[in-house]
XYZ file of C-alpha atoms in Angstrom:
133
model
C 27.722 8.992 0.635
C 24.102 8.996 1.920
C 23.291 9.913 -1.894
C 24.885 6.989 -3.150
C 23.048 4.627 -0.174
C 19.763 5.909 -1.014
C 19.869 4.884 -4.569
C 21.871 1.816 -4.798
C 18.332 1.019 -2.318
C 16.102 2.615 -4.587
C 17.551 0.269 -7.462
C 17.595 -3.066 -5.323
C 13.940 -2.086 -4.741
C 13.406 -1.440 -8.550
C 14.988 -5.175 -9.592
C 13.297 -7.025 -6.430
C 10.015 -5.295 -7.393
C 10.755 -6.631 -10.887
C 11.392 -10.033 -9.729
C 8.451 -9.995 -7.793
C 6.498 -9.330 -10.857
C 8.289 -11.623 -13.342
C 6.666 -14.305 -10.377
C 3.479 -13.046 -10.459
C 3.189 -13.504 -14.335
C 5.007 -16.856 -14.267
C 1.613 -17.982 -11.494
C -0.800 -16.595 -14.174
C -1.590 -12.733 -13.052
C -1.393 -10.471 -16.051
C -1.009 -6.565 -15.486
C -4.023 -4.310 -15.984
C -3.598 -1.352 -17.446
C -5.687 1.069 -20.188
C -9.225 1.510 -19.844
C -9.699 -1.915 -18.070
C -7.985 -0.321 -14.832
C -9.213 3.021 -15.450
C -12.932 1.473 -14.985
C -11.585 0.076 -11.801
C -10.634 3.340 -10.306
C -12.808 5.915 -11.776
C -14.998 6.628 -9.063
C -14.501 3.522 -6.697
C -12.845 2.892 -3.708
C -9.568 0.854 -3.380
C -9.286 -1.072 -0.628
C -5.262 -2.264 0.473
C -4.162 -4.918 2.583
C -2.833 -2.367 5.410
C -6.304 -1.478 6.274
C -6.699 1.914 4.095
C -8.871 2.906 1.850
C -8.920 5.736 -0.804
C -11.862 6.997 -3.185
C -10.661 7.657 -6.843
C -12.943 10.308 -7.851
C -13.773 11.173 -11.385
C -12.357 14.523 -11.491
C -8.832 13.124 -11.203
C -8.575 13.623 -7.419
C -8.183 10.725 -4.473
C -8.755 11.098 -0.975
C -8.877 8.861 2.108
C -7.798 6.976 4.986
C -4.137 5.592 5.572
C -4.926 1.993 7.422
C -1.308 2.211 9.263
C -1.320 5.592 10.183
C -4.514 6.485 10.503
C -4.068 9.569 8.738
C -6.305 11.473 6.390
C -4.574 11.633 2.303
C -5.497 13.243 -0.510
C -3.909 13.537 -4.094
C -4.158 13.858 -7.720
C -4.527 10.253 -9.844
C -4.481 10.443 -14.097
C -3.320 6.944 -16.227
C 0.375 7.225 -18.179
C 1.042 6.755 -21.597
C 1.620 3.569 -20.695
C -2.113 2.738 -19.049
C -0.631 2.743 -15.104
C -2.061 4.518 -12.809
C -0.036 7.406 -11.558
C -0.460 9.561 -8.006
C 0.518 12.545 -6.827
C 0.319 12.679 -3.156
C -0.237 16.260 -1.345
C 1.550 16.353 1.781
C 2.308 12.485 2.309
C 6.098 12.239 2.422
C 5.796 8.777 2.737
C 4.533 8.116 -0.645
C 6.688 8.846 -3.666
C 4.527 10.749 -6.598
C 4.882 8.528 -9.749
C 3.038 5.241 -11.488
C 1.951 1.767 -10.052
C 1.642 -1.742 -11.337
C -1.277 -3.902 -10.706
C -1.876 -7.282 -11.376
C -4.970 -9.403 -11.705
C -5.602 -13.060 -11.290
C -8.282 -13.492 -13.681
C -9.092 -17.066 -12.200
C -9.167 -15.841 -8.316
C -9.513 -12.250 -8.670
C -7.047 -11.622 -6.660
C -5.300 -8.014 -7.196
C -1.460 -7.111 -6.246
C -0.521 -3.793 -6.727
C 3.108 -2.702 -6.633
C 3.049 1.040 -5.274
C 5.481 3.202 -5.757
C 6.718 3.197 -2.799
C 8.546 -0.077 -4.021
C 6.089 -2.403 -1.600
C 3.576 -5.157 -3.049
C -0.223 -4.233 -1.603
C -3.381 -6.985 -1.780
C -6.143 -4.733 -3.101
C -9.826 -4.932 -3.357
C -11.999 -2.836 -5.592
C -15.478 -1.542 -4.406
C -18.132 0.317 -6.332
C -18.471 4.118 -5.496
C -17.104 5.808 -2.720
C -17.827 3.511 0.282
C -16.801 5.091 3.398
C -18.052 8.723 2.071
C -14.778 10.620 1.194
């Protein structure tokens, strides 16, 4: 029973995250993906609306702080066939490995990024690694 719970949520997540984003489009955001998000990440900090921020290193690896928890995280990042960014999380239960969607607002810059935990994030991009991870 708790099997059958757990993803009946998992798919009202999946269409209400997909709502969400149908929204987004329809106010003029566009997704990035490829090597215009890539250039984002690759060796920069990201910068989410909780408070936490996480370095994207070139070698593939991320590390940083958690701005609820105030815990340290670290993990492996790459891009999909499909240009998304993808994470693999080392010890974080909390946040499911797999691929992101992030949206731009080319007019306002602002940046929405749907994690895969199944929640929408305000994100900021800043050059290099800012708070020395």
């Amino acid at each position: 029973m708790k099997k059958i719970l757990a993803t009946v949520l998992l798919l009202l997540g999946v269409a209400c995250g997909s709502a969400l984003a149908q929204d987004y489009e329809a106010k003029g955001y566009r997704e990035l993906k490829g090597e215009e998000l890539k250039a984002m990440l690759n060796g920069n900090t990201e910068e989410s609306s909780t408070g936490s921020f996480y370095f994207h290193d070139e070698d593939g690896t991320f590390r940083g702080k958690s701005g609820q928890s105030g815990r340290f995280n670290k993990g492996e990042w790459w891009m999909n066939e499909e240009g998304r960014v993808c994470r693999n999380w080392i010890g974080n239960k909390y946040v499911p490995k797999g691929c992101s969607k992030i949206y731009i607002d080319d007019k306002t810059g602002d940046i929405q990024w749907y994690d895969t935990d199944g929640k929408w994030y305000g994100t900021k991009f800043h050059k290099g690694n800012i708070k020395d991870f």
